[in-house]
Short mmCIF file of C-alpha atoms in Angstrom, two decimals:
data_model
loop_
_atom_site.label_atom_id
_atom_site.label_comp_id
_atom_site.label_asym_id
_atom_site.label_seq_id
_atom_site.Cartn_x
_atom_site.Cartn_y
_atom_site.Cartn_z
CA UNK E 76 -27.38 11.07 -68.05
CA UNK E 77 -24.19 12.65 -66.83
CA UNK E 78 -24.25 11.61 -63.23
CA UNK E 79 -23.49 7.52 -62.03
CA UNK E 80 -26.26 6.31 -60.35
CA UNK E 81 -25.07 5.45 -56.91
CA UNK E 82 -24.94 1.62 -56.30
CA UNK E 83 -27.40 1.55 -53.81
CA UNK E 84 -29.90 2.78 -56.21
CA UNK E 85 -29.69 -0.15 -58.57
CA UNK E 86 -31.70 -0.70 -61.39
CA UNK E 87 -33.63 2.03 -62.42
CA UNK E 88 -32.79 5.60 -62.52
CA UNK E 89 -35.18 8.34 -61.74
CA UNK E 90 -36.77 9.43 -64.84
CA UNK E 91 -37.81 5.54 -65.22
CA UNK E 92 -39.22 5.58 -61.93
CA UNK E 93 -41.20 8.45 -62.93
CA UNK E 94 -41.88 6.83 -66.34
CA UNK E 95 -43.19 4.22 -64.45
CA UNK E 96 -45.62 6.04 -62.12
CA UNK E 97 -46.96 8.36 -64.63
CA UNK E 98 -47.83 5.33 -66.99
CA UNK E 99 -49.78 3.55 -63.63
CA UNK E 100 -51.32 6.95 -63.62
CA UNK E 101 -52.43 7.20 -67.17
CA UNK E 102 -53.01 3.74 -68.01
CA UNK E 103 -53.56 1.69 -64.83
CA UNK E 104 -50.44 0.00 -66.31
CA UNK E 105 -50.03 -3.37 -64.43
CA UNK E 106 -46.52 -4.05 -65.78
CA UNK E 107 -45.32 -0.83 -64.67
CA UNK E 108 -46.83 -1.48 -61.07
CA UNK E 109 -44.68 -4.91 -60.88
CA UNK E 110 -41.84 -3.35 -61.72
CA UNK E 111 -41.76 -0.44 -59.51
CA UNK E 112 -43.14 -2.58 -56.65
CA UNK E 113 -40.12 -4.84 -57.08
CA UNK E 114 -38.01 -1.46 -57.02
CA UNK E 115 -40.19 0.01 -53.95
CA UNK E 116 -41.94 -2.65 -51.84
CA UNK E 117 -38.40 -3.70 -50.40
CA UNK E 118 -37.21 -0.43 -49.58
CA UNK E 119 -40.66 0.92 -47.85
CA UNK E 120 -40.77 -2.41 -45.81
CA UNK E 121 -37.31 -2.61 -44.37
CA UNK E 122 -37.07 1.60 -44.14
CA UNK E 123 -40.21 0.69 -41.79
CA UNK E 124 -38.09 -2.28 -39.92
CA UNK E 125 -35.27 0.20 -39.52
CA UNK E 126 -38.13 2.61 -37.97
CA UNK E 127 -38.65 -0.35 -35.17
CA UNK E 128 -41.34 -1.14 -36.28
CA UNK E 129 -42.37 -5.39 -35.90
CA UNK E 130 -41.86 -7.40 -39.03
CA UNK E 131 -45.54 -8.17 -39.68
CA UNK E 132 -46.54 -4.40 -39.04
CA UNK E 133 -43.64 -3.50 -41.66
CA UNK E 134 -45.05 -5.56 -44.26
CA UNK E 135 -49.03 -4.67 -43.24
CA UNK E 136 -47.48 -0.68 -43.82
CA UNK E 137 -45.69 -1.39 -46.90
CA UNK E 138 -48.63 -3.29 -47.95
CA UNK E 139 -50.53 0.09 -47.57
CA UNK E 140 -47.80 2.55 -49.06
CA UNK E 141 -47.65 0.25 -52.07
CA UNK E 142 -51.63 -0.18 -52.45
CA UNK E 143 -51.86 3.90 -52.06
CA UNK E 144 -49.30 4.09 -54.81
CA UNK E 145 -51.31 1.90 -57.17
CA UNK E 146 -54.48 3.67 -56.39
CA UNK E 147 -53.09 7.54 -56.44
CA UNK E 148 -50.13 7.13 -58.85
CA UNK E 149 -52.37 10.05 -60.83
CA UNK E 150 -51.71 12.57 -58.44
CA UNK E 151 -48.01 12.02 -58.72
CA UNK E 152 -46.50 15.23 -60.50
CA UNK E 153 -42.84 14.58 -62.18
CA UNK E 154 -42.54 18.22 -61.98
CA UNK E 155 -42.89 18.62 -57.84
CA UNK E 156 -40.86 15.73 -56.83
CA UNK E 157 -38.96 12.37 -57.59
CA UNK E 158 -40.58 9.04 -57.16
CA UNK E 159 -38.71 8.68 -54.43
CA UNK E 160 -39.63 11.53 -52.03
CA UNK E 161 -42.99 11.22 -53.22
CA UNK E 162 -43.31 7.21 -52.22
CA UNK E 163 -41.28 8.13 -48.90
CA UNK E 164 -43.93 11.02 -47.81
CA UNK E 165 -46.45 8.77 -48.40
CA UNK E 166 -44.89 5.95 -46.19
CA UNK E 167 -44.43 8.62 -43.83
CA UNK E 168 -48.08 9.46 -43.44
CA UNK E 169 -49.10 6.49 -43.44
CA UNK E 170 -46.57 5.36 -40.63
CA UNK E 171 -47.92 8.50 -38.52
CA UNK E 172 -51.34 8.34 -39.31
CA UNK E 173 -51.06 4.68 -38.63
CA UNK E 174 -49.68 5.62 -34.43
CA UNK E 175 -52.52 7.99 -34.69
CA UNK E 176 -54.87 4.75 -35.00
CA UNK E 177 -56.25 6.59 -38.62
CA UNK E 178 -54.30 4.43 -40.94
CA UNK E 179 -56.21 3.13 -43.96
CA UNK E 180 -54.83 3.38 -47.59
CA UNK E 181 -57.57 6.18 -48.91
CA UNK E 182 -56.65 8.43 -46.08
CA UNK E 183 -53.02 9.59 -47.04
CA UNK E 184 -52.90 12.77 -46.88
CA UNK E 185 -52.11 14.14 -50.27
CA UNK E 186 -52.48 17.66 -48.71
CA UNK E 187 -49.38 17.42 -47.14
CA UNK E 188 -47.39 20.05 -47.88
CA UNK E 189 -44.54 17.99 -49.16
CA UNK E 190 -45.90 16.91 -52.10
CA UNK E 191 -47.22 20.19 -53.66
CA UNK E 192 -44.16 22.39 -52.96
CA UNK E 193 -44.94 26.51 -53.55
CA UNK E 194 -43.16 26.59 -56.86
CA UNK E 195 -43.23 25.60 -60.59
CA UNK E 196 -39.91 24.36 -60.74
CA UNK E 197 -38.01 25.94 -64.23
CA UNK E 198 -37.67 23.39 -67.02
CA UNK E 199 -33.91 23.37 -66.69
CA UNK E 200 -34.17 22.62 -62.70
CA UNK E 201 -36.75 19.30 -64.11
CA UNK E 202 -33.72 17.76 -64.78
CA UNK E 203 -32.07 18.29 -61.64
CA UNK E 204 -35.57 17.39 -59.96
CA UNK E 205 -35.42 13.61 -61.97
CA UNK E 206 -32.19 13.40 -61.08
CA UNK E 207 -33.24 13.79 -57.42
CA UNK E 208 -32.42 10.47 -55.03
CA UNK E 209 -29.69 10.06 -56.37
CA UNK E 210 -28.01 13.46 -56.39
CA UNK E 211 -29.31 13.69 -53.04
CA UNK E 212 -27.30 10.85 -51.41
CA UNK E 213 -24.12 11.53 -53.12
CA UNK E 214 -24.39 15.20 -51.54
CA UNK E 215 -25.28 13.91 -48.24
CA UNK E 216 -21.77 11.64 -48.59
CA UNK E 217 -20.34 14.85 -48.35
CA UNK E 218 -21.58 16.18 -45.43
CA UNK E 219 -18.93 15.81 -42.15
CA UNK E 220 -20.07 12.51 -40.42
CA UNK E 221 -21.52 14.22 -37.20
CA UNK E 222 -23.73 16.10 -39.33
CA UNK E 223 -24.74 13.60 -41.68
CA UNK E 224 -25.29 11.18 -38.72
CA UNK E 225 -27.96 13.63 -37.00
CA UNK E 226 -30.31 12.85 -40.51
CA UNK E 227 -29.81 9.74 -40.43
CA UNK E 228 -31.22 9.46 -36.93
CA UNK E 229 -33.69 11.47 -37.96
CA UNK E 230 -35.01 9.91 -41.13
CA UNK E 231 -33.83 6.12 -40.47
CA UNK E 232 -34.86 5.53 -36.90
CA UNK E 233 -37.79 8.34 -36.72
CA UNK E 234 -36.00 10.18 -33.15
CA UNK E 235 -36.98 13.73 -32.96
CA UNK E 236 -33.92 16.40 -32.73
CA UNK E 237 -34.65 16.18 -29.04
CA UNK E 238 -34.51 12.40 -29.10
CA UNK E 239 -31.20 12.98 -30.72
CA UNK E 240 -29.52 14.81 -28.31
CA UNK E 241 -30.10 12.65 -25.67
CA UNK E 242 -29.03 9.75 -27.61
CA UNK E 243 -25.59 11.11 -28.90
CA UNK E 244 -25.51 12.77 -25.52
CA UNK E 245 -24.92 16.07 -26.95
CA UNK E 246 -26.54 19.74 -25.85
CA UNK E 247 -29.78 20.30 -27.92
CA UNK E 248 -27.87 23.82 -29.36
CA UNK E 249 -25.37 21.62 -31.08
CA UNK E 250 -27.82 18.97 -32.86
CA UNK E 251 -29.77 21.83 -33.49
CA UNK E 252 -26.42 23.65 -35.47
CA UNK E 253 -25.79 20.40 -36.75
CA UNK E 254 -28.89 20.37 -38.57
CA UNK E 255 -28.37 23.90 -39.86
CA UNK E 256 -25.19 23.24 -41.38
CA UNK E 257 -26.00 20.63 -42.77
CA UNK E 258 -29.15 22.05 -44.86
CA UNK E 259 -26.94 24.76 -45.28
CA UNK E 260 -24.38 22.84 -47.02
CA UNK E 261 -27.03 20.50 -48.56
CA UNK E 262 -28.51 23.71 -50.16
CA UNK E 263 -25.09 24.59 -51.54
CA UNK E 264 -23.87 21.13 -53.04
CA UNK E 265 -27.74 21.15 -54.69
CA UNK E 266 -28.29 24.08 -55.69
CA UNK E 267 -31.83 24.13 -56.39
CA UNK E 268 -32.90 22.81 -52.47
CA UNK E 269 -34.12 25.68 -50.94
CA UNK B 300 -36.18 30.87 -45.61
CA UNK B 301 -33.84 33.85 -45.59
CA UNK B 302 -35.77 36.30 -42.88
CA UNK B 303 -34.48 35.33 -39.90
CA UNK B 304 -36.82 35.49 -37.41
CA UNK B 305 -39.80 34.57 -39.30
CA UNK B 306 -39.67 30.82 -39.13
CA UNK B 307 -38.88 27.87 -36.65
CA UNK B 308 -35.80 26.31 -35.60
CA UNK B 309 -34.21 23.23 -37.87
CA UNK B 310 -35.30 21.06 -35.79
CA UNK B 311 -38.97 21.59 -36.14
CA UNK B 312 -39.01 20.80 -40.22
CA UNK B 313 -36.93 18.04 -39.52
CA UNK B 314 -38.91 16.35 -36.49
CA UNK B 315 -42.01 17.00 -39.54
CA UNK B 316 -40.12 15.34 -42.48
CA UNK B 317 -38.71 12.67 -40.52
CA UNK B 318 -42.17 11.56 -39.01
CA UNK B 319 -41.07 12.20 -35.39
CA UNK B 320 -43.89 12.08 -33.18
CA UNK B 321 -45.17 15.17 -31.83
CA UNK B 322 -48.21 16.92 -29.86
CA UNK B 323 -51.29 17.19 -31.48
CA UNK B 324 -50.43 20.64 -30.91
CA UNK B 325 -47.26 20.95 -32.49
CA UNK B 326 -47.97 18.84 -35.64
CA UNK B 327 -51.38 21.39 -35.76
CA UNK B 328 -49.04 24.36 -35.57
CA UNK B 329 -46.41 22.95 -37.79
CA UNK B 330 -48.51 22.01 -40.57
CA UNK B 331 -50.46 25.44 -40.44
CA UNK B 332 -47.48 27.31 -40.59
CA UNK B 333 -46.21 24.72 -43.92
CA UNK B 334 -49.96 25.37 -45.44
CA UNK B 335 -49.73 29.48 -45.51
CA UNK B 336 -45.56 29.81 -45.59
CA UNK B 337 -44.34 28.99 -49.15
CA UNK B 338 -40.48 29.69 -47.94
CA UNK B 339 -41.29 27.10 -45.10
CA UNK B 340 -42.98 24.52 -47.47
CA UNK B 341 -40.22 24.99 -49.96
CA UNK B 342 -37.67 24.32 -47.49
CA UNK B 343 -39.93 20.80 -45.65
CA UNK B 344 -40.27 19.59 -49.35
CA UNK B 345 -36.13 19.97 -49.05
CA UNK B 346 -36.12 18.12 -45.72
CA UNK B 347 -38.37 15.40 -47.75
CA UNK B 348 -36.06 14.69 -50.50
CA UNK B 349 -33.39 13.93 -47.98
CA UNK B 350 -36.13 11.26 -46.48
CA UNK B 351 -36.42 10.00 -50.29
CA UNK B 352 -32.59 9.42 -50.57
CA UNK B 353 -32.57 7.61 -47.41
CA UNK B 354 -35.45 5.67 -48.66
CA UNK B 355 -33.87 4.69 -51.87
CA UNK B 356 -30.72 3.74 -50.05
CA UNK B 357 -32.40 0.95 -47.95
CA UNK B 358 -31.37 -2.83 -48.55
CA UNK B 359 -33.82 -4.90 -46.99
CA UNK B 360 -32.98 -8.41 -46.24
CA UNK B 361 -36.24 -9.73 -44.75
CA UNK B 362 -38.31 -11.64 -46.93
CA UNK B 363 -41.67 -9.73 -48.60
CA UNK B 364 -45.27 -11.03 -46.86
CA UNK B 365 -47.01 -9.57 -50.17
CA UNK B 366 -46.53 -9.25 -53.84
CA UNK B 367 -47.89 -7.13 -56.63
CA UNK B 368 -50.97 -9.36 -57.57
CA UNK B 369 -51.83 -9.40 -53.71
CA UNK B 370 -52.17 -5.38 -53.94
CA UNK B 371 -54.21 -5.71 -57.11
CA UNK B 372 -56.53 -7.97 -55.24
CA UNK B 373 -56.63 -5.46 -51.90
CA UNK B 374 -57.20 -2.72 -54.38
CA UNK B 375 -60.67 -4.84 -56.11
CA UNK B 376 -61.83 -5.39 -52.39
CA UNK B 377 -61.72 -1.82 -51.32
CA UNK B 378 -63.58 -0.57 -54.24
CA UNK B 379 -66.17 -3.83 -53.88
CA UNK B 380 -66.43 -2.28 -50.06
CA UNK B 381 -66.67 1.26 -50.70
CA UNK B 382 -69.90 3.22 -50.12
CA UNK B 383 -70.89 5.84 -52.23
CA UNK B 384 -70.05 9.20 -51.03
CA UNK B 385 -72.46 10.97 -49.12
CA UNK B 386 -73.88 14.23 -50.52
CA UNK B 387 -71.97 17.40 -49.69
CA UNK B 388 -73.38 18.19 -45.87
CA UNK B 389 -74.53 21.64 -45.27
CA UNK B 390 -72.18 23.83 -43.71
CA UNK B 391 -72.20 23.20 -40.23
CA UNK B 392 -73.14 25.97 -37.67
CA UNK B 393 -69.96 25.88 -36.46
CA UNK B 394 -68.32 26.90 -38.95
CA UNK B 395 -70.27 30.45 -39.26
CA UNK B 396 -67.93 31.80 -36.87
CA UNK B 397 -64.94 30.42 -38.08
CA UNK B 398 -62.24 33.30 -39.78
CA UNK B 399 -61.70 32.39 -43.79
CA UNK B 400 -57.70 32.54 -42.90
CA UNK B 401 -57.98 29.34 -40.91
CA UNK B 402 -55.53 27.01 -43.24
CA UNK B 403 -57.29 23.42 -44.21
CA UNK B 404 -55.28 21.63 -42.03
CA UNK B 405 -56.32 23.10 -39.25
CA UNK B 406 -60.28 23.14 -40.44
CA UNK B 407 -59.89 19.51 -40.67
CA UNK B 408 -58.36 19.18 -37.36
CA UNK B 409 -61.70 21.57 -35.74
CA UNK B 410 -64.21 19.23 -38.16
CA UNK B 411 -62.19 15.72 -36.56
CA UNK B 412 -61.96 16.98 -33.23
CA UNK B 413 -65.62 17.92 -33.11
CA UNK B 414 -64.23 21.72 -31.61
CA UNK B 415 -66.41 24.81 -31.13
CA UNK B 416 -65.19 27.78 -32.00
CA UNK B 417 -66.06 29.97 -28.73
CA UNK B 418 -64.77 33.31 -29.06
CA UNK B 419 -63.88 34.61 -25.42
CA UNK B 420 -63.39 37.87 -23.70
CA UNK B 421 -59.05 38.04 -23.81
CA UNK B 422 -58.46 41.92 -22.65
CA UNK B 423 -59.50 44.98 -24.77
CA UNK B 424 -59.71 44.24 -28.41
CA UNK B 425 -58.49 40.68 -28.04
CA UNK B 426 -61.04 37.46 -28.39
CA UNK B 427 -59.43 34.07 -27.64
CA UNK B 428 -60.33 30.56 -28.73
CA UNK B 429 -59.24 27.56 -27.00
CA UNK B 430 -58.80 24.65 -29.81
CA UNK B 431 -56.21 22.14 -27.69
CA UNK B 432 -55.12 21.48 -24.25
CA UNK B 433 -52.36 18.85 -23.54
CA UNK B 434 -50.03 17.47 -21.07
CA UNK B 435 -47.53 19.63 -19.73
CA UNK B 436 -50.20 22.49 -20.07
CA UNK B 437 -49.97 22.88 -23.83
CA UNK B 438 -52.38 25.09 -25.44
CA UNK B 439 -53.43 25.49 -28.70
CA UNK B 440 -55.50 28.66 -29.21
CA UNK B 441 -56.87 31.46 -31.75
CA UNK B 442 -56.06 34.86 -31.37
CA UNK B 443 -58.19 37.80 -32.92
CA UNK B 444 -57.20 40.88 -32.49
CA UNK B 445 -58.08 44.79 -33.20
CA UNK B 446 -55.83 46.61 -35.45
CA UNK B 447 -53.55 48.52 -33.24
CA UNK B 448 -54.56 46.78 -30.18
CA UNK B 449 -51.50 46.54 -27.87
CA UNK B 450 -50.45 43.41 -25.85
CA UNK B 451 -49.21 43.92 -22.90
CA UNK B 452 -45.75 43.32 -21.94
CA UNK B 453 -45.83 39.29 -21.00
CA UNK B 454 -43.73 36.90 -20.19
CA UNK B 455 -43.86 33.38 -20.54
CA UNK B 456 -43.66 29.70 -18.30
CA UNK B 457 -42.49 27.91 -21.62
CA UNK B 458 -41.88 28.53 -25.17
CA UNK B 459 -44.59 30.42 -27.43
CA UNK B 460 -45.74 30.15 -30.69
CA UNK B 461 -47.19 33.02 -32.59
CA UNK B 462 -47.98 31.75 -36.57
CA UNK B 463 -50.14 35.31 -38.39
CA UNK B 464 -52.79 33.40 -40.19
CA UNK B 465 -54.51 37.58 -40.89
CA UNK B 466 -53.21 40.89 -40.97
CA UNK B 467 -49.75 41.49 -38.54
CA UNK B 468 -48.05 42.50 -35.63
CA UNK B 469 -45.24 44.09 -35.00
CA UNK B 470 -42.94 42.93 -32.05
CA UNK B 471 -40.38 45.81 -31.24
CA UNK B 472 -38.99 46.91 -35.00
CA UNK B 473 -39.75 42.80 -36.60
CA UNK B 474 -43.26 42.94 -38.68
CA UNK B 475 -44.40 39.38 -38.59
CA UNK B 476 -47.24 38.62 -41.84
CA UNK B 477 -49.83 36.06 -42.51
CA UNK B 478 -46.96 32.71 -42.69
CA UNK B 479 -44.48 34.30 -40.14
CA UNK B 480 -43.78 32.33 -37.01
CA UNK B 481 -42.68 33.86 -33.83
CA UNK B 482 -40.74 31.76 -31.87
CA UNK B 483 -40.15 33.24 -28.13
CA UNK B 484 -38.50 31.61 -25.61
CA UNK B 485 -39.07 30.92 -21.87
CA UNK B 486 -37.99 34.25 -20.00
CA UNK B 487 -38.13 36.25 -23.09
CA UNK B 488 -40.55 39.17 -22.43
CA UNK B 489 -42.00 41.25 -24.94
CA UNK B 490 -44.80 43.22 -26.01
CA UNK B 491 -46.70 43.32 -29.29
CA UNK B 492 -48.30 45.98 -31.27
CA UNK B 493 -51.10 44.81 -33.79
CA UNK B 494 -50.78 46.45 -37.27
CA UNK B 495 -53.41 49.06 -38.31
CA UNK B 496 -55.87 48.44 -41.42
CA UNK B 497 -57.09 44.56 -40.48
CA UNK B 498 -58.20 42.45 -37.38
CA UNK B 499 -55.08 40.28 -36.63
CA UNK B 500 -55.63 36.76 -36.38
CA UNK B 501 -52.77 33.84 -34.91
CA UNK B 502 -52.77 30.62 -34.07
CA UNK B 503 -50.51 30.57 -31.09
CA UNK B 504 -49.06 27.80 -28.94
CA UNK B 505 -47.99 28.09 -25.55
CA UNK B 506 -46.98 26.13 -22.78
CA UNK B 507 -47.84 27.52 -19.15
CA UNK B 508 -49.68 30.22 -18.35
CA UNK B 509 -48.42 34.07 -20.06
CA UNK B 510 -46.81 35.46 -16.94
CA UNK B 511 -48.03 39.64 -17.34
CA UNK B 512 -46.32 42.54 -15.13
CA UNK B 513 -49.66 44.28 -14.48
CA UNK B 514 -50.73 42.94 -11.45
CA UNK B 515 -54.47 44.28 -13.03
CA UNK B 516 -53.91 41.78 -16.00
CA UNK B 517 -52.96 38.83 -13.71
CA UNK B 518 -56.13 39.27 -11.88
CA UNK B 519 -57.82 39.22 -15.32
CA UNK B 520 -56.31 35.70 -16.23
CA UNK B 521 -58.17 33.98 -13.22
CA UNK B 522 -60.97 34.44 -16.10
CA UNK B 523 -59.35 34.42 -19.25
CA UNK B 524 -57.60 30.67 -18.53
CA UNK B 525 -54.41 32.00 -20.04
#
């Protein structure tokens, strides 16, 4: 492995979070669960906090992302996405489907076009792929601030681009540019983001 | 995503990755238009990863309600309280009518919603279906139309969707294909030519009535409803 993990990351780099899920997969491997629960059920729970959502609905969410993990860690595909964007789309859905009063753990919707992406990556962009969270945050520490501050809005405390504007108090043309140059510029430090 | 023209703005594939909360409408567009546009899905499984980085990058302080063994136990339960599946049903009757472009997403959506798909006199050579009306007169609707059927020129109350689910149109020189969105503005006025060879079909959404020139075709929407 070339690239530092960034700090925040901790323990366990991507291809042993994949490891990890694709042996739950495979083997209903308990062990594997505990350890990427101890990586996982932190993160989902206070990412939902951050969201606003109330403690005890965090943890009945998290609850669900985690027991949707366990149950569907099959249908995780190393080659489509990192552990990491996989486990957040599912918190996602289940956070949405959850203020559309549908949540339960057997409804996430693993049609969601997130986690089957058009293309069969090239083995040599696998690596990049593994390497994914964590060459993902150090390009977004690149990005200028007001750029990188419209994602976290976005992502952290769930406020639509519209939501945005009216927060930072800024014309809905220039969030809107701010999110283009910023993909733009994501694209280019990545490489293989489309 | 490199034809302009052909897709949303940012801030629609980020208001979808981020979980933003959105009309019934807009998710049903958005998603349709991720389900039949592999640029667009290539570039929300993008928008994703950055939600996975953020995700990984989370310290949470607070203390866990639940460990591992508890979601080994939840995970016995639900399988102790699952029913069998039911046997596939028979297709409903609705369905007969409904056009094989129609993306899963939104056949789930018709199937949830309990919708009928009534096909309804539009102008010459165009049918309508009304799937969704919300607040702020949002309307989510099917298009079918002949090939080379002309709209006339129309203007619009709010902003209008167009996503080609079937065959094309053409909107002065742009060609817009099955995964193309058409994004128009309020004010913008324009008139569309459907592509010869194959019925067109969209799913369009629109907010306010379509404001036409013709004074004939504005008598006509008293009983079109659009």
């Amino acid at each position: 492995m070339g690239m530092a993990a960034p700090s925040q990351a901790g323990l366990m780099d991507a291809a042993e979070l994949a490891g990890l899920v694709e042996r739950i997969g495979a083997d209903r491997d308990r062990e594997a669960f505990r350890r990427l629960f101890d990586h996982f059920a932190p993160r989902v729970r206070g990412f939902l906090v951050r969201r606003g959502l109330p403690s005890a609905q965090a943890d009945d969410l998290a609850q669900d992302t985690m027991l949707a993990i366990w149950r569907r860690a099959e249908s995780y595909d190393v080659a489509k996405s990192a552990v990491s964007t996989w486990v957040y789309t599912i918190a996602r859905n289940l956070h949405i489907d959850q203020y559309r009063k549908l949540a339960r753990a057997d409804r996430v919707d693993l049609t969601d076009p997130s986690l089957r992406p058009g293309e069969i990556p090239a083995a040599d962009e696998l690596y990049a792929r593994g390497q994914d969270a964590s060459a993902v945050s150090e390009a977004l520490q690149t990005l200028p601030e007001d750029q990188r501050r419209v994602l976290e809005l976005a992502f952290m405390e769930g406020l639509s681009h519209s939501d945005i504007a009216v927060r930072l108090v800024l014309p809905l043309g220039t969030v809107k540019s701010r999110i283009r140059l910023a993909m733009d510029k994501l694209k280019l430090s990545l490489g293989d983001l489309q | 995503m490199s034809r302009r023209g052909y897709f949303l703005e940012q801030g629609w594939y980020l208001d979808h990755a981020a979980g933003a909360s959105m009309s019934p409408g807009q998710d049903m567009l958005l998603r349709s238009h991720l389900e039949v546009s592999v640029p667009a899905r290539a570039h929300a499984v993008s928008m994703a990863r950055i939600g996975g980085a953020m995700l990984e990058s989370v310290e949470d302080k607070g203390e866990l309600a639940f460990d591992a063994d508890d979601i080994f136990a939840l995970d016995e339960a639900f399988d102790a309280a699952r029913t069998p599946p039911e046997p596939a049903a028979a297709i409903p009757a609705a369905a007969v009518d409904r056009p094989e472009c129609l993306p899963a997403v939104l056949c789930d959506f018709i199937d949830r919603e309990g919708i009928k798909l009534r096909w309804e006199f539009l102008g010459p050579g165009l049918r309508k279906a009304m799937l969704w009306h919300g607040e702020s007169d949002e309307r989510l609707w099917l298009l079918r139309a002949r090939p080379g059927v002309a709209i006339p020129r129309h203007g619009h109350r709010g902003t209008e969707l167009t996503l080609v689910l079937q065959g094309s149109f053409l909107d002065g020189d742009q060609r817009y294909v099955r995964g193309d969105v058409e994004e128009a503005d309020p004010g913008v006025e324009h008139d569309i030519q459907i592509g010869e060879g194959e019925e067109c079909i969209c799913l369009a959404l629109t907010q306010g009535k379509l404001r036409f020139d013709d004074p004939l075709l504005r008598a006509l929407q008293v009983f079109t409803g659009l």
